[in-house]
Tab-separated table of C-alpha atoms in Angstrom:
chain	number	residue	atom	x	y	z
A	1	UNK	CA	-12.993	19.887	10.061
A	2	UNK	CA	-14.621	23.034	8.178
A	3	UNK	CA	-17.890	22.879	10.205
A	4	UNK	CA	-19.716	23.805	7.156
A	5	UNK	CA	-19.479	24.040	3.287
A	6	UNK	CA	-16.508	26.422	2.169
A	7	UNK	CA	-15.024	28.105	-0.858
A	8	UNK	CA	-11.653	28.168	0.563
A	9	UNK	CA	-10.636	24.801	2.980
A	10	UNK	CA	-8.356	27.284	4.801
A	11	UNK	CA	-9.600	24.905	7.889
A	12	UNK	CA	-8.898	21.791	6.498
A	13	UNK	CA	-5.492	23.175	5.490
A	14	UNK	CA	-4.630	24.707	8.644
A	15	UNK	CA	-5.530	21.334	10.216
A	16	UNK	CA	-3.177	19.267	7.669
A	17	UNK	CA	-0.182	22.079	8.327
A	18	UNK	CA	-0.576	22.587	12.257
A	19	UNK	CA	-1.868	19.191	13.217
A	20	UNK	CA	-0.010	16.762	10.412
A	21	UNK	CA	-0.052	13.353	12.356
A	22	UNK	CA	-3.778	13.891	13.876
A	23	UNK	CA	-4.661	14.653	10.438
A	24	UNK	CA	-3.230	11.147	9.244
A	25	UNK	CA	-4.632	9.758	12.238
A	26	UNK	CA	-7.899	10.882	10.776
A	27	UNK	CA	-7.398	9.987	7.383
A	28	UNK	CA	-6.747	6.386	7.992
A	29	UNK	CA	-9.974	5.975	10.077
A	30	UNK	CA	-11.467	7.477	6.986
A	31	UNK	CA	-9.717	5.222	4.867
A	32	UNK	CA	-10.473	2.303	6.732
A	33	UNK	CA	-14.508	3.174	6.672
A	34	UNK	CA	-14.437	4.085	3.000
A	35	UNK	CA	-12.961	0.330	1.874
A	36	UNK	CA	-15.494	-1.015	4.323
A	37	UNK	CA	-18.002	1.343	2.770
A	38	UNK	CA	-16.873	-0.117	-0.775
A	39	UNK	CA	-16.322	-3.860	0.402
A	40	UNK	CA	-20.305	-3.141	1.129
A	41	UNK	CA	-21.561	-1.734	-2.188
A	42	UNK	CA	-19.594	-4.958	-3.701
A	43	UNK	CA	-21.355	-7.291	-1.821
A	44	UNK	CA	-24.523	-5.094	-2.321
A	45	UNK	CA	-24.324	-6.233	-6.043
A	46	UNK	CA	-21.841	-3.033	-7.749
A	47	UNK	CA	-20.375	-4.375	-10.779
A	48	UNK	CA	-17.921	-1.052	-10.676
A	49	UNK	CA	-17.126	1.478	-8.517
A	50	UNK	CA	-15.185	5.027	-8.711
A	51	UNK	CA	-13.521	6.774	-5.978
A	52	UNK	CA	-14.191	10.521	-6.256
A	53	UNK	CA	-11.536	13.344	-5.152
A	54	UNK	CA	-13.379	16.199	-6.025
A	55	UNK	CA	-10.978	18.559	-3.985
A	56	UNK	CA	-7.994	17.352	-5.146
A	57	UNK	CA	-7.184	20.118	-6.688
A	58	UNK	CA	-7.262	22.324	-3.791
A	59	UNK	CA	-3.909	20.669	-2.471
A	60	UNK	CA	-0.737	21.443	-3.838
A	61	UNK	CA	1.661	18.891	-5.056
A	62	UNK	CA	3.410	17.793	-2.090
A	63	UNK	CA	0.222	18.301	0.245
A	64	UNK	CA	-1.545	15.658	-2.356
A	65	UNK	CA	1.447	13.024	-2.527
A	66	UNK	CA	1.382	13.157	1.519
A	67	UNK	CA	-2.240	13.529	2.395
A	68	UNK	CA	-4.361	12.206	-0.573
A	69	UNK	CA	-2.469	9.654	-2.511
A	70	UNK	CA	-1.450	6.961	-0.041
A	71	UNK	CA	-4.849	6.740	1.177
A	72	UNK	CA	-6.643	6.526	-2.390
A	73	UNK	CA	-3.673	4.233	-3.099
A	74	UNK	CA	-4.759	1.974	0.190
A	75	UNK	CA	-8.141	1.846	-0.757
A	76	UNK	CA	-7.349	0.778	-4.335
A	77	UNK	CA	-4.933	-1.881	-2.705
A	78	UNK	CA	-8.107	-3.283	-0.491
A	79	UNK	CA	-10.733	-3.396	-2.764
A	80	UNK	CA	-9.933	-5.438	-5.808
A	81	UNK	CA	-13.304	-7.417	-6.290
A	82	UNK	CA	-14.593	-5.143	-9.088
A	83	UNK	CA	-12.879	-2.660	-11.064
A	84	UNK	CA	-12.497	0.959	-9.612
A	85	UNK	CA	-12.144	4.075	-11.401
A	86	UNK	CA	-9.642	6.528	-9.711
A	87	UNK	CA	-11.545	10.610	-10.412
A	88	UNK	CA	-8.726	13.059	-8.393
A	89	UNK	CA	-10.505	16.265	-9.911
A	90	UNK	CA	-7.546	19.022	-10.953
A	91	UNK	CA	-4.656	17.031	-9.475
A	92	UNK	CA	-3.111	16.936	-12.878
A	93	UNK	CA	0.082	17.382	-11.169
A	94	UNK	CA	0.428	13.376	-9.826
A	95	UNK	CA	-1.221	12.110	-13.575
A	96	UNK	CA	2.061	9.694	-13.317
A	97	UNK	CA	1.575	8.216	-9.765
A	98	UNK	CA	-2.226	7.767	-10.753
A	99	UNK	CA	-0.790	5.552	-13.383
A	100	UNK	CA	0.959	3.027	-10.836
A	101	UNK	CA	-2.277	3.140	-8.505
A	102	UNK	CA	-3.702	-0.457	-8.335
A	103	UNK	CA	-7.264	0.283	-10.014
A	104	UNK	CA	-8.325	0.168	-14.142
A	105	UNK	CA	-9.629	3.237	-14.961
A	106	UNK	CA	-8.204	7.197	-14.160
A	107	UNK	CA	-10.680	9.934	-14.640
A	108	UNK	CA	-9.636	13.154	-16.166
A	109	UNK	CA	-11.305	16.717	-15.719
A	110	UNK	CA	-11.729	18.757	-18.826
A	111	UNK	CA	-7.971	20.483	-17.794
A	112	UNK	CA	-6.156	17.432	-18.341
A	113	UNK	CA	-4.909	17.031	-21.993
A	114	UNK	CA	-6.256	13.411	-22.937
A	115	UNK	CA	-2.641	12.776	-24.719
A	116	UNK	CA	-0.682	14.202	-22.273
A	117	UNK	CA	-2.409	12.360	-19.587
A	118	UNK	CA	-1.979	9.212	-21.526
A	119	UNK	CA	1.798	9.548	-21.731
A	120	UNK	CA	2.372	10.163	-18.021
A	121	UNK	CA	-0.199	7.158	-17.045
A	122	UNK	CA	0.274	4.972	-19.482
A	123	UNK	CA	-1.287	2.853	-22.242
A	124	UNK	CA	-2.245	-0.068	-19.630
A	125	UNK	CA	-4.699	1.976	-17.683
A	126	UNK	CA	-8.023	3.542	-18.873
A	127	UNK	CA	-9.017	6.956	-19.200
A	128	UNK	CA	-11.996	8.099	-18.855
A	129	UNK	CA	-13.423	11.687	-19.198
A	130	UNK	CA	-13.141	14.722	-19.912
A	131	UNK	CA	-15.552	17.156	-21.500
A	132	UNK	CA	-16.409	20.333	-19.390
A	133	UNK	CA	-19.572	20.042	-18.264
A	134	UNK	CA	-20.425	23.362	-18.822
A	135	UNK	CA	-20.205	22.437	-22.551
A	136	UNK	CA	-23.741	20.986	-22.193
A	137	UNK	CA	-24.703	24.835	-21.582
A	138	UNK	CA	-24.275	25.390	-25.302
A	139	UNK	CA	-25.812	24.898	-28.872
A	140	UNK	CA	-26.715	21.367	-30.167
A	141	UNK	CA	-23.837	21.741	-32.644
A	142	UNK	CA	-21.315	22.838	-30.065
A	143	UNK	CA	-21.696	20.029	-28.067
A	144	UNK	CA	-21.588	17.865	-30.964
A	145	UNK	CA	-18.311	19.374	-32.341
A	146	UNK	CA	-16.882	19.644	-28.765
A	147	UNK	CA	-18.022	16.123	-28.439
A	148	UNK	CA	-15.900	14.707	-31.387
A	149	UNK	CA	-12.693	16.654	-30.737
A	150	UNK	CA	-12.428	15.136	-27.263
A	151	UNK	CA	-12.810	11.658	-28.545
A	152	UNK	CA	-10.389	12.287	-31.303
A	153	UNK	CA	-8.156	13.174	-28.514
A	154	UNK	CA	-8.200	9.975	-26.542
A	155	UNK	CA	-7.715	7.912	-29.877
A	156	UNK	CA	-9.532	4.268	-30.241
A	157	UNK	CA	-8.270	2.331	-27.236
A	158	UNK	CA	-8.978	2.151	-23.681
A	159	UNK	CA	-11.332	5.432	-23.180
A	160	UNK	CA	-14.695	5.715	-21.745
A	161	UNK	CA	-16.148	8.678	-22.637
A	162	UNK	CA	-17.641	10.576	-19.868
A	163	UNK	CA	-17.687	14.619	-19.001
A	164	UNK	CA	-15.069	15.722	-16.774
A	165	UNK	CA	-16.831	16.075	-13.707
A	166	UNK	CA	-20.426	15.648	-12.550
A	167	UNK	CA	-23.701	17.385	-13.961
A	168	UNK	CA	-24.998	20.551	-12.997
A	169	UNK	CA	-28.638	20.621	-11.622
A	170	UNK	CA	-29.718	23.283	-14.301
A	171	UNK	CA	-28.272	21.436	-17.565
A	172	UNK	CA	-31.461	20.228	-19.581
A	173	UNK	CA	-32.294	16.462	-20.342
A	174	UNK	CA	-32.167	16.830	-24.162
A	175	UNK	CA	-28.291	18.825	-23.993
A	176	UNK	CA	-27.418	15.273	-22.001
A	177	UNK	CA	-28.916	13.357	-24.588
A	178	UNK	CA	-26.843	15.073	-27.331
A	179	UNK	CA	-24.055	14.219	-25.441
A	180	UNK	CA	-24.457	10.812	-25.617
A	181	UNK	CA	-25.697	10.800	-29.316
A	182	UNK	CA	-22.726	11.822	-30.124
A	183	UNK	CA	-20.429	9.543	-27.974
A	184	UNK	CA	-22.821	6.949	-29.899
A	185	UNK	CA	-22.516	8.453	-33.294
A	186	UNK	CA	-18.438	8.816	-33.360
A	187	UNK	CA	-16.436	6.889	-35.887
């Protein structure tokens, strides 16, 4: 729909406000090829799989609940062989519909409080996140301390630590390794 990479969507958007039902058109065919796509890496051997939304964010509220959520909810629906992690990255305004989605695990980005997030999804699910990974830009120590404070935050049940989005090209080995020292190290 863009034609290329963009900072702004203003395509995409345009498409999902002048063209609503083609765009759902679209988005089931896409929905329908991503649980095949999934079904596939099952039967490929994936013990787990997560469903990534990186541009979640980029919808507002009501956009998301009409154009994002019933799809991700489909495809969590259709593939139930293996558990699936849920990652809508800065829709922390549906947290509480994430919670009734029919997968085990929610990821969080580093915006999305860890107890917050737990009260609107609930204690069943699990969480998993959320340290910014810009974090691993900084000092041994910081990332260590940074480290500890976000798994304070999430408590001692049903978290997988993780950072709150993916790694950056640039971010050296060793600052990854401290990372998960320190996931390693927590009591």
């Amino acid at each position: 729909v863009e034609g290329s990479g963009s900072k702004t969507f203003s395509n995409a958007k345009k498409f999902l406000y002048t063209q609503p039902e083609t765009a759902k058109k679209l988005l089931d065919m896409i929905t329908e090829s991503t649980i095949q796509y999934l079904k596939a890496q099952v039967e490929a051997g994936a013990d787990m799989l997560q469903l990534f939304d990186s541009w979640a964010g980029i919808l507002s509220p009501d956009q998301y609940r009409e154009f994002a959520l019933p799809y991700i909810s489909r495809i969590c629906d259709a593939v139930q062989e293996v558990p699936m992690t849920v990652f809508a990255k800065g829709a922390y305004f549906v947290r509480r519909e994430m919670g009734v989605l029919n997968c085990n695990t929610i990821g969080l980005d580093w915006n999305m409080d860890p107890v917050e997030s737990r009260e609107m999804i609930g204690p069943e699910k699990v969480l998993q996140g959320n340290l910014d990974p810009c974090v691993l830009y900084a000092s041994f120590d910081f990332i260590e301390k940074e480290t500890a404070k976000m798994l304070k935050s999430f408590g001692k049940t049903k978290h997988i630590a993780n950072l709150g989005h993916g790694l950056y090209p640039d971010i050296e080995p060793d600052k990854v390794k401290c990372f998960i020292q320190a996931v390693k190290s927590f009591r």
